[in-house]
C-alpha cells in the first residue's frame, strides 16, 4: 500500500497508527474535522463523516483506509456511507475498527451498531478486515479527577476484562493495512490477560506513589456521577457496556495482537508505567 487514509487521526488510536504506518514505509493521509490542525508526519486533510463530499475528496488517490469514527448516535450510518464512498473511490482495502463481541442481538447498543456496520461491509464487495478491540486502557486517563482523590469507581464488581492498550490496536491495524493475507478476516484484540478493576487500581497505585482503590458502584450511581458530562444516549450505552463487562462477557483473552505484530500485547502494568507522569501529575 502506498497511501493510507486514517480517519479519526487525532484520536487515541489514530494518533498512534500514523507513526506505526510511517515506520512501515507508508504515506499517510490524516483526516481531521479541525481546519486549524495539522497532523505531524502525515498529509492532513479536512473532512467530516457527516459531509460526504469532503469524505469523497479525502479518499481520492488512497490505496487503503482505516475507518474509526467519533462516538455518535448515528455513527453506524456515517460508517456505512464511508464504506460506500471508499468502494466508489476504488480503495483497495478497508480496515474497520469495530468492538469486542459485536453482535446484532446484543443488549448493548454499541455492539449492535458495530455488528450492523460489519455486516454491511462484508456484503459490499470491497477487500476488508475487521478489528474488534476490547475496553481501552487509555480510557483510564479520563478518570484523573477521581484518581486524584484516590479511587476509581464503576458498576463492574469483581468481573475481569481483557482490556487493551490502544498502541497495540494501532500496531495491529498497521499490519493488516499493509500486509497481505487479511482479506475477510476478523480479529478480536485484547490485552495479555483479563484484569479486575481492583488490579487496575493497584497498578495505578504503584506508579502514582499513593493509594488508589476501586469502589464498586451501582449503575444508577455511576450514571448520576456522569450525568451532564455525556449526552443521554452515550451515557445509557456506557451503562450497557458496563453491564456487559459485569456479566463476565469481556474476559476472554485472544492472541491476535501477538500473532499480528510479533510481540506480546501490553499489560496494564506496562500501560501504567508508560503513563506514570500523567498519574503522578494528578494531585
Backbone as a ProteinNet text record, in pm:
[ID]
protein_1_A
[PRIMARY]
XXXXXXXXXXXXXXXXXXXXXXXXXXXXXXXXXXXXXXXXXXXXXXXXXXXXXXXXXXXXXXXXXXXXXXXXXXXXXXXXXXXXXXXXXXXXXXXXXXXXXXXXXXXXXXXXXXXXXXXXXXXXXXXXXXXXXXXXXXXXXXXXXXXXXXXXXXXXXXXXXXXXXXXXXXXXXXXXXXXXXXXXXXXXXXXXXXXXXXXXXXXXXXXXXXXXXXXXXXXXXXXXXXXXXXXXXXXXXXXXXXXXXXXXXXXXXXXXXXXXXXXXXXXXXXXXXXXXXXXXXXX
[TERTIARY]
82.8	0	87.8	56.1	136.7	85.9	-46.6	-104.6	-225.5	-230.1	-339.9	-409.1	-541.5	-620.5	-658.5	-629.4	-662.9	-771.5	-890.9	-996.1	-974.1	-1030.4	-1007	-859	-788.8	-642.2	-589	-668.7	-619.9	-669.4	-738.7	-788.9	-682.5	-722.2	-626.4	-564.6	-646.1	-593.7	-528.1	-595.4	-543.8	-407.9	-389.8	-262.2	-147.7	-176.7	-73	-53.8	-158.4	-149.8	-59.9	-62.7	15	164.4	229.3	372.9	395.7	299	314.2	313.5	229.7	227.9	353.3	394.8	516.4	636.6	640.7	751.9	754	640	631.3	645.4	689.3	719.3	599.4	490.3	366.4	339.5	293.8	249.7	111.3	89.4	-36	-108	-237.4	-324.4	-412.6	-399.3	-468.7	-594.7	-708.6	-836.7	-878	-904.3	-946.6	-1058.7	-1142	-1251.3	-1206.8	-1090.1	-1043.5	-956.7	-1005.8	-926.7	-801	-793.4	-676	-570.8	-590	-499.1	-418.9	-289.3	-201.6	-148.2	-154.4	-113.1	32.1	122.6	264.3	284.9	373.7	409.6	311.8	215.1	111.9	63.1	4.2	-68.2	-203.9	-229.7	-354.5	-464.4	-579.9	-694.4	-813.5	-885.5	-1000.5	-1126.1	-1193.1	-1317.1	-1398	-1527.7	-1619.7	-1707	-1721.7	-1804.4	-1948.7	-1990.7	-2126.2	-2135.7	-2022.1	-2017	-1959	-2043.9	-1992.8	-1901.8	-1925.8	-1839.5	-1696	-1682.6	-1548	-1480.5	-1557.7	-1500.6	-1456.3	-1538.6	-1501.7	-1371.7	-1354.2	-1229.7	-1112.1	-1133.3	-1026.3	-984.2	-1076.2	-1048.7	-979.2	-974.9	-917.4	-769.4	-736.2	-595.9	-537	-616.6	-560.3	-578.1	-488.2	-491.9	-569.6	-564.7	-633	-686.7	-785.1	-845.2	-870.8	-848.1	-877.1	-999.2	-1105.9	-1232.4	-1258.8	-1254.1	-1284.7	-1352.3	-1474.3	-1547.2	-1565.5	-1584.4	-1615	-1745.9	-1758.3	-1881.4	-1996.3	-2100	-2216.3	-2337.1	-2454.4	-2576.1	-2599.9	-2552.3	-2571.6	-2439.3	-2349.3	-2217.1	-2226.8	-2318.7	-2330.1	-2363.5	-2455	-2492.6	-2374.1	-2297.1	-2180.5	-2075.7	-2054.9	-1955.2	-1999.7	-2126.7	-2177.7	-2162.1	-2191.1	-2173.4	-2026.4	-1939.4	-1795.6	-1754.1	-1801.8	-1766.2	-1812.1	-1931.8	-1980.1	-1887.8	-1850	-1763.5	-1626	-1576.1	-1445.6	-1451.1	-1558.1	-1574.6	-1581.1	-1660.7	-1676.8	-1545.1	-1460.3	-1331.9	-1225.5	-1259.2	-1161.5	-1057.4	-1088.3	-995	-975.7	-852.2	-821.1	-845.6	-839.5	-857.2	-919.3	-1016.2	-1080.3	-1062.3	-1007	-994.1	-1090.5	-1182.2	-1289.5	-1259.4	-1260.1	-1243.2	-1380.5	-1405.1	-1533.2	-1517.8	-1580.6	-1574	-1583.4	-1514.4	-1515.7	-1660.4	-1690	-1820.3	-1933.2	-1900.6	-2006.9	-2107.4	-2236.3	-2339.6	-2472.2	-2539.4	-2665.7	-2775	-2761.9	-2864.3	-2824.4	-2715.1	-2665.7	-2760.9	-2772.4	-2847.1	-2769	-2644.2	-2560	-2570.2	-2619	-2645.2	-2518.1	-2404.3	-2281.9	-2242.9	-2264.5	-2230.4	-2324.3	-2449.8	-2543.6	-2504.3	-2466.2	-2429.6	-2305.3	-2207.3	-2085.4	-2117.6	-2203.5	-2240.4	-2310.1	-2391.7	-2460.7	-2360	-2259	-2158.5	-2076.3	-2036.8	-1959.5	-2035.2	-2162	-2241.6	-2252.2	-2267.1	-2278.2	-2148.5	-2036.7	-1907	-1879.1	-1918.8	-1896.4	-1967.9	-2081.1	-2160.4	-2127.7	-2035.5	-2011.8	-1924.9	-1849.9	-1762.6	-1631.2	-1586.7	-1458.8	-1366.7	-1236.7	-1137.9	-1141.2	-1164.3	-1181.8	-1127.7	-1098.7	-1060.1	-1127.6	-1174.9	-1242.3	-1156.1	-1137.8	-1068.1	-1168.2	-1170.4	-1263.6	-1186	-1147.3	-1073.6	-1166.6	-1111.4	-1185.5	-1170.5	-1211.7	-1206	-1066.3	-1060.1	-931.7	-874.9	-749.8	-684.7	-670	-650.7	-632.5	-756.6	-870.1	-989.7	-967.7	-872.6	-844.2	-794.5	-733.7	-681.2	-793.7	-915.2	-1029.1	-1077	-1025.1	-1069.2	-968.2	-892.4	-786.8	-842.1	-963.7	-1019.8	-1043	-1100.4	-1123.6	-994.2	-903.5	-774.3	-700	-713.5	-652.2	-708.8	-832.7	-897.3	-872.2	-799.9	-759.2	-850.5	-935.6	-1022.3	-1064.3	-1101.7	-1176.5	-1305.1	-1412.4	-1542.3	-1612.9	-1677.8	-1753.1	-1845.9	-1956.8	-2050.9	-2008.5	-1903.5	-1848.4	-1814.9	-1817.9	-1788.4	-1647.4	-1636	-1503.4	-1484.5	-1565.2	-1551.1	-1421.6	-1358.3	-1233.9	-1261.6	-1179.7	-1191.2	-1051.9	-1044.1	-914.6	-889.1	-877.2	-861.3	-730.6	-730.6	-618	-562.5	-433.4	-365.7	-389.7	-428.7	-461.3	-338.9	-218.8	-99.3	-92.7	-143.3	-145.6	-251.2	-361.3	-462.4	-401	-328.8	-266.3	-163.1	-82.2	20.5	-44.1	-150.8	-220.6	-285.3	-342.5	-405.7	-302.5	-184.5	-79.9	-43.3	-40.9	-7.3	-114.8	-240.3	-345	-371	-331.9	-345.8	-237.5	-125.1	-10.6	34	0.7	41.2	-74.4	-41.8	-144.2	-188.6	-296.5	-342.1	-448.3	-504.2	-601.8	-741.1	-757.7	-886.3	-997.9	-1105.6	-1221.7	-1204.7	-1090.2	-1065.1	-1121.5	-1158.9	-1199.9	-1108	-1043.9	-951.2	-1004.9	-1016.3	-1050.5	-921	-911.3	-788.1	-807.3	-720.9	-729.8	-590.8	-589.5	-464.7	-419.6	-305.1	-249.9	-318.9	-404.4	-477.8	-601	-694.7	-811.8	-782.2	-815.3	-785.3	-912.9	-919	-1029.1	-996.5	-1095	-1068.8	-986.4	-994.4	-906.9	-760.8	-735.4	-598.2	-552.8	-644.4	-610.8	-574.7	-655	-627.8	-491.6	-457	-325.8	-213.7	-227.9	-125.3	-109.4	-220.1	-213.2	-148.6	-175.7	-115.9	35.6	86.7	232	299.2	242.7	309.8	276.9	161.3	123.8	193.9	240.8	309	214.1	90	-9.5	-121.3	-202.8	-308	-420	-452.9	-570.9	-651.3	-776.2	-858.3	-976.7	-1036.1	-1154.4	-1278.8	-1379.2	-1509.8	-1612.3	-1670.4	-1782.3	-1901.5	-1974.8	-2087.1	-2206.6	-2321.7	-2439.6	-2444.6	-2521.1	-2537.3	-2600.4	-2695	-2760.5	-2661.1	-2574.5	-2474.8	-2374.8	-2333.6	-2239.1	-2300.4	-2425.8	-2494.8	-2509.4	-2542.3	-2560.5	-2428.9	-2317.9	-2187.5	-2146.9	-2192	-2153.3	-2261.3	-2374.5	-2483.3	-2437.4	-2462.6	-2420.4	-2285.4	-2206.7	-2076.5	-2086.9	-2186.1	-2208.3	-2352.8	-2381.3	-2521	-2594.3	-2725	-2800.6	-2782.4	-2783.6	-2770.1	-2635.5	-2529.4	-2395.9	-2382.3	-2442.5	-2438.4	-2515.1	-2630.9	-2707.9	-2629	-2560.9	-2479.3	-2363.3	-2303.9	-2192.5	-2239.9	-2358.6	-2415.1	-2436.3	-2482.5	-2499.1	-2364.7	-2263.5	-2128.5	-2083.3	-2101.3	-2053.1	-2134.4	-2261	-2339.5	-2284.2	-2244.6	-2180.8	-2050.3	-1969.9	-1844.9	-1875.4	-1970.8	-2002	-2054.3	-2115.3	-2163	-2048.9	-1928.1	-1812.5	-1803.5	-1864.8	-1870.8	-1752.7	-1659.7	-1546.9	-1413.9	-1407.5	-1287.5	-1199.1	-1248.2	-1165.3	-1039.5	-930.8	-803.5	-776.2	-745.8	-717.2	-570.8	-509	-366.6	-340.8	-442.3	-428.6	-319.8	-306.1	-204.6	-66.4	-34	98.5	115.4	10.7	21.6	39.2	-25.8	-16.2	112.7	150.2	262.2	394.9	389.5	512.7	566.3	486.9	528.5	407.2	428.8	314.1	236.2	108.5	25.5	71.7	57.3	97.6	2.2	58.4	-19.1	-61	-156.3	-198.9	-82.1	10.9	127.7	217.4	226.5	302.1	234.8	102.3	27.8	50	36.8	51.4	192.4	291.8	430.9	455.3	406	432.5	354.1	252.3	173.8	189.6	298.9	319.7	315.6	372.7	375.5	233.9	144.3	6.4	-59.4	-32.3	-95.8	-23.4	108.6	182.3	145.1	113.9	84.3	-49.6	-134.2	-268.2	-262.5	-282.4	-279.8	-405.4
-118.2	0	125.3	219.1	341.3	451.1	469.7	576.8	522.7	551.2	506.4	628.1	631.5	735.8	688.3	770.5	738.3	833.9	781.6	864.6	867.3	967.6	979.9	995.9	1069.8	1074.1	1137.7	1221.3	1286	1215	1104.3	1028.9	937.3	861.5	777.4	671.8	603.4	500	562.7	657.4	717.7	783.5	852.5	922.4	823.8	704.5	601.2	525.2	519.6	447	518.6	649.3	724.6	692.1	701.5	663.5	515.2	430.5	287.5	261.6	333.1	319.9	379.7	492.8	556.5	464.6	393.6	301.9	186.3	161	54.2	110.1	235.4	294.2	339	369.2	406	555.4	618.6	757.2	761.3	856.7	864.5	994.4	981.9	1097.8	1098.5	1199.9	1206.1	1290.4	1232.3	1302.4	1361.1	1490.6	1558.9	1655.8	1683.5	1779.3	1922.7	1937.8	2068.9	2133.9	2239.9	2302.9	2371.9	2394.5	2462.8	2367.3	2238.7	2139.9	2069.2	2062.3	1988.5	1867	1750.7	1626.9	1596.9	1594.1	1569.1	1432.9	1431.5	1305.5	1258.2	1341.2	1298.7	1416.9	1384.8	1485.6	1504.8	1624.7	1649.1	1687.8	1623.6	1658.4	1682.8	1790.5	1826.5	1766.2	1682.1	1619.8	1576.5	1560.7	1524.3	1409.6	1304.8	1191.9	1233.5	1346.7	1395.6	1465.3	1489.7	1562.6	1471	1399.8	1301.1	1359.9	1485.3	1544.8	1559.8	1600.4	1616.2	1480	1377.5	1242.5	1189.5	1210.9	1165.4	1229.9	1356.4	1424.9	1364.9	1336.1	1279.5	1141.6	1069.5	932.5	926	1034.8	1033.1	994.8	889.6	852.2	767.8	729.6	646.8	498.9	417.3	273.6	196.5	244.9	177.1	281.6	241.3	334.6	264	338.3	291.8	368.3	296	359.2	349	461.9	474	607.9	608	733.4	775.8	906.1	951.8	890.6	876.5	822	918	866.1	947.6	856.1	912.7	832	772.2	841.5	793.1	746.5	697.1	655.8	543.7	450.4	338.6	389	482.4	536.8	607.1	681.1	750.2	650.6	543.6	445.1	370.3	338.9	270.8	359.6	486.8	577.7	590.9	594.2	599.7	476.6	359.4	236.1	242.2	293.6	310	402.6	513.1	609.7	550.5	469.4	404.9	309.1	232.3	142.2	222.3	327.9	407.9	473.9	504.5	570.5	470.8	341.6	241.6	208.1	231.6	197.3	45.7	3.8	-139.6	-216.5	-148.2	-219.3	-126.4	-180.7	-106.4	-184.8	-119.4	-179.7	-109	-186.2	-132.4	-156.5	-50.3	-64.6	-86	-205.3	-242.1	-250.6	-346.4	-359.5	-506.7	-542.1	-677.6	-724.5	-844.2	-908	-837.5	-768.1	-707	-814.9	-783.9	-884.9	-814.5	-852.2	-787.2	-809.7	-914.2	-944.7	-902.1	-829.2	-789.5	-689.8	-693.5	-588.9	-457.1	-458	-337.2	-266.9	-144.5	-75.3	-58.4	-30.4	-11.2	-139.4	-253.6	-381.4	-411.1	-371.6	-387.7	-296.9	-171.4	-77.3	-127.4	-173.5	-223.7	-346.6	-434.7	-553.7	-514.6	-410.8	-364	-318.1	-244.7	-196.5	-313.3	-403	-520	-596.6	-622.1	-699.2	-627.6	-495.1	-418.1	-426.8	-409.3	-410.7	-548.2	-654.4	-789.8	-810.9	-745.8	-764.5	-662.6	-571.8	-458.9	-494.8	-602.7	-640.2	-566	-518.1	-449.2	-533.6	-533	-600.7	-535.4	-616.5	-557	-647.7	-587.8	-659	-588.2	-667.5	-612.1	-634.2	-528.4	-537	-512.3	-602.4	-589.7	-575.8	-455.2	-437.2	-436	-477.7	-472.4	-333	-319.3	-192	-131	-0.1	69.6	101.7	63.6	105.3	257.4	319.2	465.5	538.7	470.9	535.4	574.7	509.6	543.8	687	740.7	877.6	979	942	1031.9	1035	942.8	934.9	1000.4	1094.5	1156.7	1227.4	1280.4	1354.6	1262.7	1146.4	1056.5	986.6	963.3	904.8	999.5	1130.7	1229.7	1219.6	1173.6	1157.7	1018.1	934.6	804.6	689.1	704.9	591.5	595	477.5	465.8	391.6	421.1	361	321.8	206	159.1	46.8	26.9	-81.4	-213.3	-271.5	-390.7	-502	-471.9	-575	-629	-761.7	-822.1	-890.9	-853.8	-911.2	-862.6	-950.6	-915.7	-885.5	-797.3	-757.5	-765.3	-821.6	-830.2	-699.4	-592.3	-457.3	-445.9	-356.9	-347.4	-206.1	-197.2	-69.3	-27.1	97.5	141.5	139.9	143	133.6	-2.9	-106.3	-239	-246.6	-175.7	-169.7	-105.1	4.9	75.1	-13.5	-82.4	-168	-281	-338.9	-445.2	-389.3	-270.2	-208.1	-180.4	-134.6	-105.1	-231.6	-345	-471.2	-509.4	-507.7	-553.3	-453	-327.7	-228.4	-244	-300.9	-301.1	-439.9	-543.6	-679	-752.3	-856	-937.5	-1049.7	-1116.5	-1232.5	-1204.7	-1083.5	-1049.2	-1020.5	-1042.6	-1014.9	-1099.5	-1032.3	-1101.5	-1152.5	-1124.4	-1174.7	-1079.2	-1135.9	-1058.6	-1096.7	-995.5	-1020.1	-955.2	-1035.7	-981	-945.6	-821.1	-769	-747.6	-810.5	-796.1	-777	-746.7	-746.4	-889.1	-906.3	-1040.5	-1118.8	-1051.3	-1118.2	-1034.7	-1099.5	-1026.4	-973.4	-847	-783.7	-726.4	-732.5	-668.9	-521.2	-444.4	-302.9	-287	-384	-380.1	-394.6	-482.5	-498.7	-374.4	-312.3	-187.5	-79.5	-67.1	33.4	9.4	-115.7	-145.6	-100.7	-127.2	-84.9	66.2	138.6	285.1	331.8	260.4	296.1	290	187.1	166.1	284.5	328.5	436.2	574.1	588.6	718.8	745.8	640	656.5	686.5	651.8	670.3	570.2	553	452.3	495.3	405.3	421.5	293.4	304.5	186.5	186.1	68.5	54.9	49.4	127	123	68.2	-45.3	-93	-1	28.7	120.3	67.7	121.5	78.2	151.7	95.4	161.3	299.6	311	440.8	544.3	502.7	595.7	636.1	540.7	567.5	665.6	640.5	727.3	868.8	878.3	1010.1	1087.8	1017.1	1083.7	1141.2	1076.1	1119.6	1202.2	1218.9	1296.5	1440.1	1488.5	1622.4	1624.5	1517.9	1509.7	1440.2	1352.9	1279.8	1298.6	1296.5	1302.6	1176.3	1186.2	1072.2	942.6	947.2	822.8	756.5	839.2	783.6	728.1	798.9	751.9	620.6	612.9	487.5	372.5	401.9	299.7	255.6	350.6	316.7	226.6	253.1	167.1	25.9	17.5	-115.2	-184.6	-107.1	-163.1	-224.2	-150.3	-198.7	-316.9	-322.1	-441	-563.2	-543	-648	-693.1	-598	-634.3	-709	-657.4	-715.8	-859.2	-890.7	-1028.2	-1122.5	-1070.7	-1154.4	-1187.3	-1104.5	-1133.7	-1075.6	-1011	-946.9	-990	-1113.8	-1161.4	-1252.7	-1294.6	-1385	-1312.9	-1388.6	-1336.3	-1399.6	-1316.1	-1363.6	-1333.4	-1418.8	-1400	-1312	-1246.2	-1178.5	-1071.6	-994.4	-887.7	-946.6	-1048.7	-1110.2	-1176.1	-1239.8	-1308.7	-1209.3	-1094	-995.8	-914.6	-873.2	-778.9	-846.5	-972.4	-1041.6	-1005	-935.8	-900.5	-909.9	-938.4	-957.2	-828	-844.3	-728	-667.8	-536.4	-465.5	-496.9	-519	-544.8	-411.4	-417.3	-295.8	-233.5	-315.8	-259.5	-183.3	-229.1	-155.6	-21	-26.3	98.1	196.8	149.5	238.6	297.4	212.8	261	366.6	342.6	434.7	564.7	565.7	688.5	738.9	700.2	735.4	886	961.5	1107.9	1164.4	1109.1	1158.8	1133.5	1017.6	986.4	1052.7	1068	1137.2	1284.8	1339.4	1482.6	1516.7	1416.2	1441.4	1443.5	1558.5	1573.3	1643.6
0	0	0	-88.3	-96.6	-4.7	-4.2	77.4	152.9	282.3	367.4	426.7	416.6	481.4	621	720.2	858.7	905.1	929.7	989.1	1140.2	1204.9	1349.1	1379.4	1293.9	1300.1	1427.4	1493.1	1614.7	1740.7	1724	1837.9	1897.1	1998.1	2070.6	1981	1900.6	1811.7	1689.4	1626.6	1504.4	1522.9	1633.6	1655.5	1674.6	1723.1	1735.7	1605.1	1524.8	1398	1297.1	1297.6	1197.2	1204.8	1321.1	1323.4	1295.8	1333.1	1304.3	1153.9	1081.9	936.3	873.9	925.6	873	890.3	1001.7	1027	927.6	864.8	764.6	623	611.9	482.2	402.4	471.5	403.4	419.4	312.5	322	386.7	473.2	548.9	517.4	491.8	481.1	605.1	686.4	815.1	802.6	832	819.7	954.2	953.8	1075.7	1042.6	1142.4	1121.7	1147.8	1208.9	1253.2	1145.6	1078.5	972.2	1023.3	1151.8	1206.7	1259	1236.4	1294.4	1185.5	1203.6	1113.3	1187.8	1124.3	1189.7	1153.6	1249.9	1219.8	1152.6	1054.8	990.3	885	851.4	756.8	674	559.9	482.7	550.4	594.5	666.5	567.9	583.3	500.7	593	567	650	588.1	664.2	616.8	737.2	714.6	822.4	772.2	852.5	811.3	782.9	837.7	811.8	676.1	612.7	486.4	378.6	303.1	206.7	100.2	60.2	-42.4	9.3	133.1	189.3	204.4	239	252.5	116.7	14.7	-120.4	-165.3	-133.7	-168.1	-91.7	35.5	117.3	66.9	8.1	-37.1	-173.7	-246	-380.2	-376.1	-450	-465.4	-354.6	-254.5	-147	-182.7	-131.6	-159.1	-53.3	70.5	180.9	277.3	355.4	450.8	583.9	691.1	826.8	874.7	908.5	944	1093.5	1158.1	1300.6	1318.1	1366.6	1375.2	1520.1	1543.8	1679	1727	1857.7	1913.3	1884.5	1821.7	1786.6	1776.7	1799.4	1796.2	1658.6	1555.2	1418.1	1356.2	1439	1389.7	1286.9	1306.6	1213.6	1072.8	1063.6	932.8	867.1	945.9	889.4	840.1	915.7	875.5	749.4	741.4	621.5	498.5	513.4	398.9	361.5	462.1	431.6	351.5	391	320.2	174.9	151.9	14.2	-65.7	-3.9	-72.5	-100.3	-7	-27.2	-146	-152.1	-267.7	-397.4	-397.9	-519.4	-561.2	-464	-493.8	-538.5	-536.7	-579.1	-475.6	-348.4	-240.1	-238	-230.1	-240.4	-110.8	1.2	128.9	232.9	304.7	413.2	542.4	643.1	775.7	868.8	924.5	1007.3	1155.3	1233.8	1378.7	1440.4	1487.3	1545.9	1698.1	1761.7	1908.3	1946.6	2051.7	2107.5	2124.1	2073.7	2092.2	2016.9	1909	1827.3	1787	1807.1	1783.8	1758.6	1650.8	1615.2	1718.9	1800.3	1900.9	2041.5	2053.4	2185.8	2252.2	2385.5	2456	2463.1	2420.3	2422.5	2287.6	2287.9	2160.5	2075.8	2141.8	2063.7	1989.4	2053.9	1989.9	1873.7	1886.9	1774.6	1658.8	1688.7	1582.4	1507.3	1583.4	1517.7	1432.1	1482.5	1406	1276	1280.9	1160.6	1053.8	1096.2	1000.3	946.7	1036.1	991.9	882.9	908.5	813.8	678.9	684	559.9	479.9	548.7	480.3	419.8	489.2	436.2	302.7	285.3	164	55.1	85.3	-4.8	-124	-113.5	-223.8	-225.2	-110.7	-100	-12.7	-45.2	37.9	177	278.4	411.1	520.1	634.4	755.7	872.9	969.8	1086.6	1210.6	1288.5	1416.3	1528.2	1626.5	1739.2	1870	1907.5	2033.2	2154.4	2266.8	2393.3	2455.3	2578.7	2652.2	2644.2	2614.8	2602.4	2740.6	2766.2	2890.6	2895.9	2779.9	2778.3	2828.5	2837.2	2892.4	3037.9	3103.7	3243.9	3257.7	3152.8	3160.3	3182.8	3146.8	3166.5	3311.2	3393.3	3532.6	3626.6	3573.6	3654.2	3777.5	3766.9	3881.1	4000.5	3976.2	4089.2	4132.2	4035.5	4072.5	4165.8	4140.5	4230	4370.6	4379.6	4510.8	4568.8	4495.4	4547.2	4514.1	4411.8	4377.7	4230.9	4182.5	4058.7	4093.3	4023.3	4054.5	3926.3	3928.4	3811.8	3856.3	3785	3818.8	3755.4	3807.2	3743.2	3842.6	3972.2	4071.5	4055.6	4068.7	4056.3	3920.9	3822.8	3689	3624.2	3551.5	3482.8	3335.8	3279.1	3138.7	3075.5	2957.8	2888.7	2813.7	2891.7	2836.1	2758.7	2659.8	2566.5	2560.6	2541.1	2519.5	2374.4	2353.8	2217.5	2125.5	2182	2097.2	2030	2097.1	2035.7	1925.6	1944.4	1837.1	1713.1	1734	1621.3	1552.1	1629.2	1568.4	1486.7	1540.1	1466.4	1339.7	1350.7	1233.5	1124.6	1164.3	1065.2	987	1054.2	987.1	885.8	926.3	834.4	722.5	744.3	636.9	530.3	566.8	474.7	429.6	503.5	464.8	396.4	321.5	256.7	350	311.8	387.6	491.4	492.8	596.9	539.6	410.3	347.5	408.9	449.3	503.8	645.5	708.1	843.1	947.9	1062.1	1179.2	1293.4	1353.7	1463	1591.6	1697.1	1828.2	1899.5	1943	2001.8	2152.2	2230.2	2376.4	2434.6	2564.8	2637.5	2663.3	2733.1	2753	2863.4	2942.7	3050	3082.9	3148.2	3195.7	3335.9	3358.9	3487.7	3548.6	3680.8	3752.5	3774.5	3810	3838.7	3966.7	4057	4175.2	4133.2	4037.2	3986.3	3909.1	3837.7	3768.2	3869.6	3975.1	4078	4142.9	4164.8	4223.6	4129.6	3999.2	3903.1	3903	3917	3922.6	4052.4	4162.1	4291.1	4283.9	4219.6	4212.7	4142.9	4030.7	3955.5	4012.5	4076.9	4131.9	4264.1	4327.2	4454.9	4568.8	4552.2	4658.5	4636.2	4737.2	4728.4	4632.9	4541.6	4456.3	4472	4512.6	4535.9	4439.6	4425.5	4340.3	4426.4	4388	4453.2	4354.3	4388.9	4308.2	4334.4	4230	4245.6	4167.7	4195.3	4120.8	3987.3	3895.4	3765.6	3782.8	3876.3	3898.2	3951.5	4043.9	4098.5	3990.5	3910	3801.3	3701.3	3669	3573.9	3630.1	3757.2	3819.1	3820.9	3845	3851.3	3715.8	3608	3473.4	3405.2	3471.3	3413.3	3387.1	3268	3230.7	3161.8	3180	3114.2	2979.2	2966.1	2841.3	2798.1	2668.2	2624.2	2670.4	2690.9	2746.6	2669.9	2535	2458.2	2484.2	2499.7	2520.7	2662.5	2757.8	2895.1	2910.3	2846.1	2851.4	2787.7	2677.9	2613.4	2700.6	2772.3	2861.4	2975.3	3027.3	3132.1	3078.7	2954.6	2891.7	2875.8	2836.1	2822.9	2955.6	3063.8	3194.4	3245	3211.3	3246.8	3173.9	3050.3	2967.7	3034.5	3079.2	3147	3277.7	3353.7	3484.7	3472.9	3361.2	3338.7	3300.1	3294.4	3260.2	3112.7	3029	2885.1	2805.9	2875.8	2805.3	2866.2	2911.1	2981.6	2897.9	2782.6	2701.7	2653	2651.1	2600.7	2464.7	2369.4	2233.6	2198.2	2117.5	2085.4	1963.2	1909.9	1780.1	1778.5	1888.2	1887.8	1867.1	1944.1	1931.5	1795.3	1746.4	1616.8	1501.9	1511.6	1403.2	1411.3	1530.5	1544.7	1576.6	1621.7	1657.6	1794.3	1874.5	2010.5	2102.8	2230.7	2319.9	2340.9	2366.7	2398.9	2530.6	2542	2662.9	2777.8	2894.3	3014.8	3078.6	3170.9	3241.1	3317	3362.9	3433.3	3335.4	3211.3	3109	3081.1	3066.7	3043.1	3157.1	3280.5	3396	3402	3378.6	3382	3275.1	3154	3042.7	3055	3138	3159.1	3302.9	3364.9	3505.6	3527.8	3434.8	3452.9	3460.5	3380.4	3381.1	3516.2	3575.5	3703.4	3820.4	3808.7	3914.7	3919.7	3800.4	3793.8	3854.1	3872.8	3925.8	4076.6	4133.5	4280.4	4329.7
[MASK]
+++++++++++++++++++++++++++++++++++++++++++++++++++++++++++++++++++++++++++++++++++++++++++++++++++++++++++++++++++++++++++++++++++++++++++++++++++++++++++++++++++++++++++++++++++++++++++++++++++++++++++++++++++++++++++++++++++++++++++++++++++++++++++++++++++++++++++++++++++++++++++

